[in-house]
XYZ file of C-alpha atoms in Angstrom:
331
model
C -0.074 0.011 0.051
C 2.876 2.445 -0.572
C 2.306 5.470 -2.552
C -1.504 4.670 -2.949
C -2.564 8.067 -1.764
C -4.775 6.778 0.564
C -6.829 9.285 2.700
C -7.879 8.820 6.264
C -11.371 7.779 5.507
C -9.809 5.327 2.814
C -7.281 3.716 5.409
C -9.885 3.460 7.996
C -11.623 1.111 5.994
C -8.623 -0.853 5.379
C -7.744 -0.837 8.998
C -11.044 -2.482 9.940
C -10.446 -5.206 7.432
C -6.902 -5.856 8.566
C -8.101 -6.620 12.170
C -8.437 -10.413 11.175
C -4.682 -10.472 9.891
C -2.695 -10.363 13.361
C -0.288 -12.714 11.645
C 1.242 -9.742 9.356
C 4.956 -9.057 9.886
C 5.124 -6.031 7.997
C 2.929 -3.251 7.040
C 4.166 -0.545 4.354
C 2.187 2.596 4.163
C 4.775 5.097 2.931
C 3.813 7.977 0.788
C -0.159 8.233 1.488
C -2.235 10.792 3.190
C -2.743 9.397 6.516
C -3.567 11.694 9.497
C -5.160 11.718 12.611
C -8.191 9.490 11.699
C -6.069 7.022 9.946
C -3.650 6.853 12.988
C -6.688 6.289 15.308
C -7.861 3.357 13.099
C -4.366 2.112 13.147
C -4.130 2.298 16.787
C -7.339 0.386 17.122
C -6.487 -2.130 14.859
C -3.096 -2.872 16.748
C -5.078 -2.964 20.067
C -7.336 -5.674 18.472
C -4.438 -7.556 17.529
C -3.068 -7.709 20.818
C 0.383 -9.427 20.781
C 0.561 -9.612 17.092
C 3.533 -10.663 15.103
C 3.990 -7.317 13.319
C 7.604 -6.310 13.190
C 7.849 -3.619 10.726
C 5.521 -0.429 10.268
C 6.514 2.108 7.586
C 4.423 5.479 8.017
C 7.149 7.804 6.103
C 5.887 10.605 3.927
C 2.370 10.828 5.363
C 0.410 13.614 6.991
C 0.864 12.605 10.531
C 0.951 15.190 13.260
C 1.569 15.461 17.192
C -2.162 14.395 17.844
C -2.019 11.583 15.391
C 1.551 10.370 16.771
C -0.217 10.343 20.254
C -2.953 8.157 18.824
C -0.623 5.917 17.453
C 1.935 5.492 20.501
C -1.482 4.880 22.833
C -2.123 1.634 20.270
C 1.591 0.331 20.143
C 1.908 -0.410 23.757
C 1.119 -4.338 23.426
C 2.823 -4.811 20.014
C 6.128 -6.610 19.248
C 7.225 -3.686 16.768
C 10.738 -3.733 15.951
C 10.986 -0.968 13.342
C 9.255 2.316 13.012
C 9.352 4.748 10.204
C 7.971 8.092 10.694
C 10.122 10.131 8.526
C 8.955 13.394 6.533
C 5.862 13.629 8.800
C 4.490 16.834 10.660
C 5.854 15.789 14.133
C 7.112 17.885 16.843
C 8.750 17.649 20.197
C 5.030 17.273 21.333
C 4.557 14.085 19.466
C 7.819 12.602 20.318
C 7.168 13.120 24.029
C 4.216 10.928 23.632
C 6.277 7.954 23.074
C 8.080 7.929 26.408
C 5.519 5.411 27.921
C 5.905 3.147 24.851
C 9.890 3.523 25.326
C 9.905 2.620 28.762
C 7.408 -0.227 29.060
C 8.767 -3.551 29.556
C 7.023 -4.819 26.268
C 8.842 -2.381 24.189
C 10.692 -4.095 21.306
C 11.481 -1.290 19.196
C 14.993 -1.214 18.094
C 14.795 1.017 15.125
C 13.255 4.437 14.975
C 13.615 6.696 11.792
C 12.882 10.275 11.887
C 14.421 11.818 8.721
C 13.321 14.963 7.437
C 11.601 16.099 10.957
C 12.723 19.366 12.417
C 12.158 18.415 16.045
C 14.684 20.876 17.503
C 16.250 20.755 21.053
C 13.019 20.429 22.593
C 12.514 17.115 20.397
C 15.825 15.870 21.206
C 15.186 16.249 25.171
C 12.078 14.561 24.755
C 13.695 11.581 23.040
C 16.397 11.466 25.762
C 14.192 11.525 28.478
C 11.759 8.848 26.874
C 15.048 6.433 26.271
C 16.200 6.760 29.900
C 15.883 3.269 31.004
C 15.041 1.744 27.482
C 16.373 -1.545 26.708
C 15.853 -2.154 23.108
C 16.365 0.785 21.082
C 19.703 0.528 19.274
C 19.246 3.074 16.375
C 17.818 6.308 16.135
C 18.147 7.773 12.598
C 17.632 11.423 11.832
C 19.458 14.064 9.863
C 21.528 16.319 12.322
C 21.362 19.001 9.761
C 17.705 19.100 9.194
C 16.405 18.297 12.731
C 17.250 21.881 14.110
C 19.504 20.529 16.983
C 21.727 22.904 18.713
C 24.450 22.337 21.575
C 21.506 22.062 23.948
C 19.803 19.096 22.128
C 23.325 17.026 21.964
C 23.747 17.817 25.677
C 20.641 15.958 26.081
C 21.732 13.027 24.021
C 25.193 13.115 25.758
C 23.513 12.835 29.510
C 21.239 10.063 28.142
C 24.485 8.095 27.210
C 26.569 9.023 30.066
C 24.972 10.970 33.074
C 28.100 12.062 35.282
C 26.062 13.516 37.898
C 26.838 10.437 40.150
C 28.346 7.011 39.858
C 24.591 5.653 39.979
C 23.726 8.064 37.352
C 26.455 6.899 35.132
C 25.483 3.181 35.822
C 21.892 3.842 34.888
C 22.603 5.625 31.584
C 21.812 4.239 28.354
C 24.241 1.543 27.240
C 22.140 -0.078 24.592
C 21.502 2.367 21.635
C 24.668 2.336 18.865
C 23.322 5.071 16.693
C 21.853 8.526 17.196
C 21.751 10.670 13.857
C 23.206 9.397 10.706
C 26.324 7.405 11.343
C 28.394 10.312 10.105
C 30.727 12.687 11.598
C 27.955 15.390 12.088
C 27.246 14.469 15.673
C 29.694 15.760 18.394
C 32.646 13.770 19.593
C 31.597 12.821 22.969
C 28.330 11.324 21.415
C 30.350 9.453 19.018
C 32.630 7.945 21.430
C 29.819 6.968 23.865
C 28.127 5.521 20.928
C 31.172 3.480 20.144
C 31.647 2.380 24.010
C 28.229 0.979 23.946
C 29.232 -1.610 21.102
C 31.689 -3.285 23.315
C 31.614 -5.416 26.483
C 31.060 -3.542 29.648
C 30.141 -0.169 28.630
C 29.089 1.059 32.083
C 32.607 0.311 33.641
C 34.448 2.656 31.085
C 31.946 5.299 31.195
C 32.364 5.218 35.264
C 36.000 5.178 34.897
C 36.196 7.948 32.431
C 33.566 10.170 34.183
C 34.561 9.660 37.786
C 38.483 10.137 38.586
C 38.015 9.375 42.143
C 35.559 6.612 42.985
C 34.141 6.994 46.735
C 34.574 3.686 48.197
C 33.057 4.682 51.476
C 29.240 3.729 50.713
C 30.349 0.190 50.080
C 32.009 -0.136 53.655
C 28.407 -1.095 55.037
C 29.291 -4.660 53.242
C 32.675 -4.723 54.844
C 34.974 -6.926 52.958
C 32.322 -9.014 51.451
C 32.354 -6.589 48.586
C 36.011 -6.410 47.967
C 36.165 -9.546 45.534
C 33.552 -7.881 43.578
C 35.702 -4.617 43.192
C 38.720 -6.402 42.095
C 36.637 -8.565 39.636
C 35.081 -5.097 38.317
C 38.689 -3.914 37.577
C 39.655 -7.030 35.975
C 36.420 -7.042 33.532
C 37.466 -3.283 32.571
C 41.022 -4.381 32.155
C 39.987 -7.777 29.977
C 37.721 -5.824 27.557
C 40.103 -2.808 26.957
C 41.460 -4.275 23.791
C 38.031 -3.653 22.334
C 37.976 0.207 22.696
C 40.022 2.600 20.820
C 41.279 5.003 23.275
C 43.276 8.163 22.244
C 46.191 6.641 24.704
C 48.301 3.555 24.085
C 46.891 0.484 25.432
C 49.803 -0.044 27.880
C 49.364 3.629 28.994
C 45.421 2.730 29.763
C 46.218 -0.533 31.591
C 48.782 1.540 33.840
C 46.310 4.144 34.569
C 43.704 1.196 35.434
C 46.114 -0.657 37.779
C 46.726 2.496 39.646
C 42.926 3.060 40.001
C 42.660 -0.486 41.197
C 45.247 -0.151 43.554
C 44.001 3.094 44.879
C 40.520 1.543 45.401
C 41.864 -1.597 47.169
C 44.234 1.199 49.352
C 40.659 3.131 50.348
C 39.121 -0.388 51.512
C 42.208 -1.276 53.703
C 42.474 2.336 54.970
C 38.941 2.744 55.549
C 38.629 -0.641 57.610
C 41.940 -1.395 59.353
C 40.509 -3.431 62.084
C 38.711 -5.754 59.731
C 41.795 -6.306 57.714
C 43.474 -7.366 60.809
C 40.662 -9.622 61.946
C 40.544 -10.947 58.645
C 44.294 -11.968 58.814
C 43.988 -13.698 62.081
C 40.841 -15.464 61.087
C 42.975 -16.819 57.941
C 45.801 -18.171 60.405
C 43.198 -19.806 62.667
C 41.435 -21.616 59.548
C 45.076 -22.762 58.440
C 45.858 -24.205 61.886
C 42.596 -26.007 62.054
C 43.210 -27.335 58.523
C 46.703 -28.746 59.514
C 45.054 -30.342 62.461
C 42.708 -31.987 60.445
C 45.244 -33.162 57.892
C 47.408 -34.525 60.810
C 44.409 -36.548 62.227
C 43.899 -38.098 58.555
C 47.495 -38.910 58.722
C 47.397 -40.532 62.069
C 44.331 -42.332 61.084
C 46.000 -43.629 58.090
C 48.902 -44.838 59.688
C 46.782 -47.016 62.135
C 45.018 -48.724 59.209
C 48.317 -49.602 57.975
C 49.152 -51.076 61.152
C 45.985 -52.983 61.285
C 43.978 -50.826 63.557
C 44.264 -49.142 66.766
C 45.199 -51.469 70.072
C 42.543 -52.208 72.419
C 44.408 -52.238 75.520
C 43.816 -49.074 77.189
C 46.890 -48.623 78.792
C 48.496 -48.783 75.192
C 46.242 -46.451 74.101
C 46.832 -43.804 76.612
C 50.485 -44.306 76.217
C 49.968 -44.024 72.323
C 47.901 -40.914 72.946
C 50.689 -39.362 75.042
C 53.151 -39.961 72.260
C 51.357 -38.683 69.835
C 50.585 -35.274 71.533
C 54.322 -35.088 71.984
C 55.134 -35.662 68.235
C 52.459 -32.786 67.468
C 54.166 -30.334 69.944
C 57.346 -30.978 68.443
């Protein structure tokens, strides 16, 4: 149904007929004249399908405005849609903000959103960035940076989406899924491109935390005492093992040296912050070693008696042997 010049009324009738075909996987409606009424009919159709098989919905070059997108977004919440094409429509920031609930829904499966030819400006960028915070599916957000009307304000919103440096927790909760924002060219700012590259590699959250927080505060972890120390060590080891996948401006040897220094600094903070626990842990380990040695000697003693045919039954001999055994252990 591409380029069929379908009007709202014409598509409404088709949408009603399509309600009996939930097995459809792709629906191409590019180049028609679908507006508000058509979007309402399409949303009703999607709701009627429930968890349908629809994976691709192409609505490029129609007459969809903010109200139309709002109606459509309300009908997409239960779909398994993976690709949505909305390029060259009449959508602004108001319409894009209506996608937030859909983006943050656990049912959202969308991984490809196309918005070419739409001048949504900084407000639209902020609406998209806010909506995609916490989203676990979208990997590609396509638009033309030169036509979108975005300034540094809008790019800052996308940068914060990818890496919020306000705290370690905020950095950890940033979006580490999306791999494309814009058109895959050099027209986006350098920090955006670097964050997107990190998202393509293992453990992106670790790298972002290390880059954004030069002095990691260990004190909040003291409540778990030394139980968390192995996790901290493994955390740095994960960063080191995955470093070869990332193109840093410094040489790999320099980066590894910096990472080792950060790891030693974190371990030092643990020991300095809990000196008493560190000493107690040392002596506890000594007791464990002594107990293990005692058990080993008991096993060796029992093995020796088995080889000699068993322990003697004479109580006097037993007492004499036990005294001898104690002397041997003391020696």
